[in-house]
Amino acid sequence: MSSISPKTDETTSPQEARAHSSGLAFEEISHAYVAANGTTPVLRNVSFAVESGQVACVVGPSGCGKSTLLSLAAGLMEPTSGLTRWKGRSVKPGTNPDLGMAFQQPGLFPWLTIRKNVAIGLTTRGMARHEAAKQADEMLETVGLSGFGDAYPRQLSGGMAQRVGIARALALRPKLLLMDEPFASVDAFTRLKLQAEFKSLLKLDKPTVLFVTHDVSEAILLGDMIVVMSPRPASVQKIIPIAREDRDRAGPGYARKMTEALQCLGVETNLSGN
Amino acid sequence: MSRMQVLDRLVLPVIGAAIVLGIWQGTIAYYGLARIVLPTPLEVANTLWKLLGNSGFWHDIQISLKEFFLGCLIGCLLGIAVGVLVGVRQDARMVLGPVIEAMRFIVPFAWIPLTVLWFGTSLTGKVVLVAYAVVFIMIVTTARAIATVEPTLMRIGVMLGMRPWEIALKIHLRAAAPAIASGAKAAAAVGWIAVVAAEYIGASAGLGVMITNASMSLDTSTVIAGMIVIGIIGAVVSWLIGVIAGAWLNH
Ligand SMILES: Nc1ncnc2c1ncn2[C@@H]1O[C@H](COP(=O)(O)OP(=O)(O)OP(=O)(O)O)[C@@H](O)[C@H]1O
Ligand SMILES: [Mg+2]
């Protein structure tokens, strides 16, 4: 084998690799779930790229394939056709040391304490136990769950469990961060706090982020771009770039981007007030 | 616990035992049975009391328990290992699945003639038989428990950077542990039955031998006392496994 690492795609020419080497890229991804009772086409010809250090927010109707897209980016499964690249290399099923992911269903290990649920990724990646526990506690404090380190998942509410899932992903300090509707089941006030914490964490490590949300205002607040998906089988309907000034809720940019995204999603609205 | 519950837990089992003893005594009286056919509960209790002071009896128990524990240990470890392999890996499932399915219906007792032929009346033969009785129950429960582990947990293992063997041990096996523990409880019961059955047919010592010897000298009272001891030991072992598994699983 001539490959440098198992993740190297040997068909990648050096020029191609350099062209994509910075971040995450989907190249003509199509995916269908095959089951005994039929085939469900989910993604059709999805292509877009997220530059290194950028945040892409994915919005789209329920069931269109957003979670599927994240699974493909994470290397948890292979697309029916097409290629996903991370730092220019094709993503193969298996573990990616750069990856941190918060799933739509938090999926905590019921037999571990909250602290250990957050720390287990760190110890798996070779960190000493006490150091991992310390960092887990810090991250639990960030998501507003300090004091719950010794609790078990069954003792938490849905929104709390989801925040543990977020802490577990963030504790890894990943270069590639995938988040699937992470703030969906917390109250509006907690969500605002989490969004603010999340933004300041992003400034720290500058990961490449793919962030699925149902909330267009959240997408504008957090994203450098919004990827609007069409209904299933989904393709990219529009990519809306977001500039810093668009995040000012009182400014004209915010309303314009909001309207643009909502129209794309088929929601008739006029938020600019004219 | 309230006083009522304490009372219930003491009184109700005694009522159950009294019913059985009553039927026993009543049957003897009604049919006028000779003590060689069916001795009275009191006679059996007397025999049991005498057995407790007999060193040969304790030696027999020790032999039976040793065969049982060695066989269970080997059977459980092997069964869990194969069960994890079969549960996690599709290729292993395809290779081993049909063989396991077929062999688990050849009951342990069908193997007794062969084990006597191969191992004589030694300890090894009984250990092999118990391990055999236990291993298939453990393979099947382990594999089935692993098949029902929440798939998201495996994806999380991959995300966290776990290698396939780590996912098999730290997620599959751990998530399946409660089901495996109750499987072990059922397997132990079958294993204990296998010990006694094997001793009835080919052994030089053990509870089964004690009972067959007593039967040949028409000592019915000892036969029944031995049977009661078998039942008590089986129940205690099963209870112990439940307690140990519970303590370990619930931290
Ligand atoms: N494991 C699976 N097997 C078969 N079909 C699946 C599977 N996972 C998802 N699907 C189907 O694929 C489609 C897309 O699912 P996906 O979870 O990616 O949607 P989503 O955009 O994340 O939806 P939501 O916003 O509700 O979370 C759905 O129609 C779903 O029925
Ligand atoms: Mg989803």
mmCIF file of C-alpha atoms in Angstrom, chain A residues 5 9 24 54 68-69 71 85 106 125 133 144 147 150 152 166 190 228 242 264:
data_model
loop_
_atom_site.group_PDB
_atom_site.id
_atom_site.type_symbol
_atom_site.label_atom_id
_atom_site.label_comp_id
_atom_site.label_asym_id
_atom_site.label_seq_id
_atom_site.Cartn_x
_atom_site.Cartn_y
_atom_site.Cartn_z
ATOM 1 C CA SER A 5 -2.914 6.893 5.977
ATOM 2 C CA ASP A 9 -8.055 8.304 -1.324
ATOM 3 C CA LEU A 24 -15.350 19.877 4.314
ATOM 4 C CA GLN A 54 -16.383 28.374 8.627
ATOM 5 C CA THR A 68 -28.189 11.693 6.803
ATOM 6 C CA LEU A 69 -25.867 14.379 5.470
ATOM 7 C CA SER A 71 -23.723 10.900 9.121
ATOM 8 C CA ARG A 85 -13.914 15.109 1.560
ATOM 9 C CA PRO A 106 -28.241 12.483 22.490
ATOM 10 C CA ARG A 125 -8.246 9.390 22.572
ATOM 11 C CA ALA A 133 -12.725 14.341 34.180
ATOM 12 C CA GLY A 144 -25.097 24.881 32.430
ATOM 13 C CA GLY A 147 -23.327 19.734 39.674
ATOM 14 C CA ASP A 150 -22.279 12.293 39.222
ATOM 15 C CA TYR A 152 -26.885 9.140 35.564
ATOM 16 C CA ILE A 166 -23.238 18.889 23.137
ATOM 17 C CA THR A 190 -31.355 28.598 27.767
ATOM 18 C CA VAL A 228 -31.171 25.479 2.315
ATOM 19 C CA ILE A 242 -24.174 35.593 5.916
ATOM 20 C CA CYS A 264 -36.703 29.259 -0.138
#
